[in-house]
């Protein structure tokens, strides 16, 4: 394992902290989305334009929840890789992923070079990665 025990410890703590924050965010997003669909935003709205705006708001909330849940899953996958010892290695080329990259994005599964190739091959414009 190329990462030191201290580095792994730091990343493990970062994963757990981020995971906790994300779950709290998802919970409050879902609660807010629920309030908005039945509350004042979408409540006594009769104008079709206002109704469209209310739907738009819940779409945005949904996108946010979807994005948060995706990150939760990535962190849980990272946690599993920590457990089985494959954490920190590129899923494509098998080389080590730089600690600095993992520090910023604990869910990273590829080294910078493979990530670049991957993004070129499967363009994901909505997913900026370091
Ligand atoms: Zn790679």
Short mmCIF file of C-alpha atoms and ligand atoms in Angstrom, two decimals:
data_model
loop_
_atom_site.label_atom_id
_atom_site.label_comp_id
_atom_site.label_asym_id
_atom_site.label_seq_id
_atom_site.Cartn_x
_atom_site.Cartn_y
_atom_site.Cartn_z
CA UNK A 1 0.00 0.00 0.00
CA UNK A 2 1.55 3.21 -1.14
CA UNK A 3 -0.46 5.46 1.12
CA UNK A 4 0.84 5.74 4.67
CA UNK A 5 -1.31 4.71 7.62
CA UNK A 6 -1.66 8.38 8.53
CA UNK A 7 -2.83 9.28 5.03
CA UNK A 8 -5.33 6.45 4.99
CA UNK A 9 -6.56 7.54 8.40
CA UNK A 10 -7.04 11.09 7.20
CA UNK A 11 -8.95 9.90 4.11
CA UNK A 12 -11.06 7.52 6.16
CA UNK A 13 -12.03 10.35 8.50
CA UNK A 14 -12.79 12.61 5.53
CA UNK A 15 -15.03 9.92 4.02
CA UNK A 16 -16.97 9.49 7.26
CA UNK A 17 -17.33 13.23 7.82
CA UNK A 18 -18.48 13.87 4.25
CA UNK A 19 -20.84 10.90 4.40
CA UNK A 20 -22.49 12.28 7.55
CA UNK A 21 -22.85 15.76 6.04
CA UNK A 22 -24.32 14.37 2.82
CA UNK A 23 -26.88 12.21 4.56
CA UNK A 24 -28.00 15.19 6.66
CA UNK A 25 -28.24 17.24 3.45
CA UNK A 26 -30.32 14.58 1.71
CA UNK A 27 -32.66 14.39 4.68
CA UNK A 28 -33.20 18.14 4.83
CA UNK A 29 -33.54 18.35 1.02
CA UNK A 30 -36.21 15.68 1.02
CA UNK A 31 -38.00 17.33 3.94
CA UNK A 32 -37.87 20.72 2.21
CA UNK A 33 -39.01 19.31 -1.12
CA UNK A 34 -41.94 17.72 0.65
CA UNK A 35 -42.82 21.02 2.37
CA UNK A 36 -42.57 22.90 -0.89
CA UNK A 37 -44.79 20.57 -2.88
CA UNK A 38 -47.53 20.75 -0.27
CA UNK A 39 -46.74 24.13 1.25
CA UNK A 40 -46.76 27.75 0.21
CA UNK A 41 -44.71 27.39 -2.97
CA UNK A 42 -47.01 24.98 -4.77
CA UNK A 43 -49.94 25.68 -2.47
CA UNK A 44 -52.72 28.03 -3.51
CA UNK A 45 -51.23 28.64 -6.95
CA UNK A 46 -53.71 29.23 -9.73
CA UNK A 47 -51.54 30.93 -12.34
CA UNK A 48 -50.06 28.27 -14.67
CA UNK A 49 -46.74 30.15 -14.79
CA UNK A 50 -46.46 30.06 -11.01
CA UNK A 51 -47.34 26.41 -11.03
CA UNK A 52 -44.57 25.79 -13.56
CA UNK A 53 -42.15 27.65 -11.27
CA UNK A 54 -43.19 25.44 -8.36
CA UNK A 55 -42.51 22.32 -10.40
CA UNK A 56 -39.15 23.75 -11.42
CA UNK A 57 -38.17 24.20 -7.77
CA UNK A 58 -38.98 20.61 -6.93
CA UNK A 59 -37.01 19.47 -10.00
CA UNK A 60 -33.99 21.38 -8.74
CA UNK A 61 -34.37 19.80 -5.30
CA UNK A 62 -34.62 16.42 -6.90
CA UNK A 63 -31.45 16.98 -8.91
CA UNK A 64 -29.69 18.03 -5.72
CA UNK A 65 -30.85 14.94 -3.86
CA UNK A 66 -29.85 12.72 -6.78
CA UNK A 67 -26.39 14.28 -6.85
CA UNK A 68 -25.98 13.93 -3.08
CA UNK A 69 -27.08 10.30 -3.15
CA UNK A 70 -24.65 9.59 -5.96
CA UNK A 71 -21.84 11.00 -3.85
CA UNK A 72 -23.04 8.98 -0.85
CA UNK A 73 -22.79 5.84 -2.97
CA UNK A 74 -19.30 6.82 -4.16
CA UNK A 75 -18.18 7.33 -0.58
CA UNK A 76 -19.65 3.99 0.46
CA UNK A 77 -17.80 2.34 -2.41
CA UNK A 78 -14.60 4.09 -1.27
CA UNK A 79 -15.22 2.78 2.25
CA UNK A 80 -15.55 -0.75 0.85
CA UNK A 81 -12.29 -0.31 -1.07
CA UNK A 82 -10.61 0.82 2.15
CA UNK A 83 -11.83 -2.39 3.76
CA UNK A 84 -10.64 -4.70 0.98
CA UNK A 85 -7.34 -2.91 0.38
CA UNK A 86 -8.00 -1.75 -3.16
CA UNK A 87 -8.45 1.88 -2.11
CA UNK A 88 -6.03 4.34 -3.69
CA UNK A 89 -5.38 2.35 -6.85
CA UNK A 90 -6.65 3.33 -10.27
CA UNK A 91 -9.50 1.11 -11.47
CA UNK A 92 -8.24 1.37 -15.06
CA UNK A 93 -4.43 1.16 -14.99
CA UNK A 94 -3.91 -0.16 -11.46
CA UNK A 95 -1.36 2.51 -10.56
CA UNK A 96 -1.54 4.55 -7.38
CA UNK A 97 -3.87 7.52 -7.26
CA UNK A 98 -2.09 10.59 -5.90
CA UNK A 99 -2.84 11.34 -2.24
CA UNK A 100 -3.58 14.97 -3.09
CA UNK A 101 -6.25 13.84 -5.54
CA UNK A 102 -7.82 11.49 -3.00
CA UNK A 103 -7.72 14.23 -0.42
CA UNK A 104 -9.95 16.40 -2.61
CA UNK A 105 -12.06 13.56 -3.96
CA UNK A 106 -12.10 10.49 -1.73
CA UNK A 107 -14.46 8.79 -4.16
CA UNK A 108 -11.96 8.97 -7.02
CA UNK A 109 -11.57 5.58 -8.68
CA UNK A 110 -9.07 6.60 -11.36
CA UNK A 111 -5.73 8.36 -11.54
CA UNK A 112 -5.72 11.79 -13.16
CA UNK A 113 -4.54 10.44 -16.53
CA UNK A 114 -7.15 7.68 -16.78
CA UNK A 115 -9.86 10.04 -15.56
CA UNK A 116 -8.97 12.42 -18.38
CA UNK A 117 -9.17 9.61 -20.93
CA UNK A 118 -12.41 8.39 -19.41
CA UNK A 119 -13.99 11.83 -19.59
CA UNK A 120 -12.90 12.21 -23.18
CA UNK A 121 -14.41 8.83 -24.04
CA UNK A 122 -17.59 9.17 -22.01
CA UNK A 123 -18.19 12.90 -21.90
CA UNK A 124 -19.85 13.81 -18.59
CA UNK A 125 -20.05 17.59 -18.73
CA UNK A 126 -22.03 17.78 -15.48
CA UNK A 127 -19.36 15.92 -13.52
CA UNK A 128 -16.30 18.11 -13.05
CA UNK A 129 -13.49 16.13 -11.46
CA UNK A 130 -10.09 17.12 -10.25
ZN1 LIG B 1 -4.97 5.11 -14.16
#
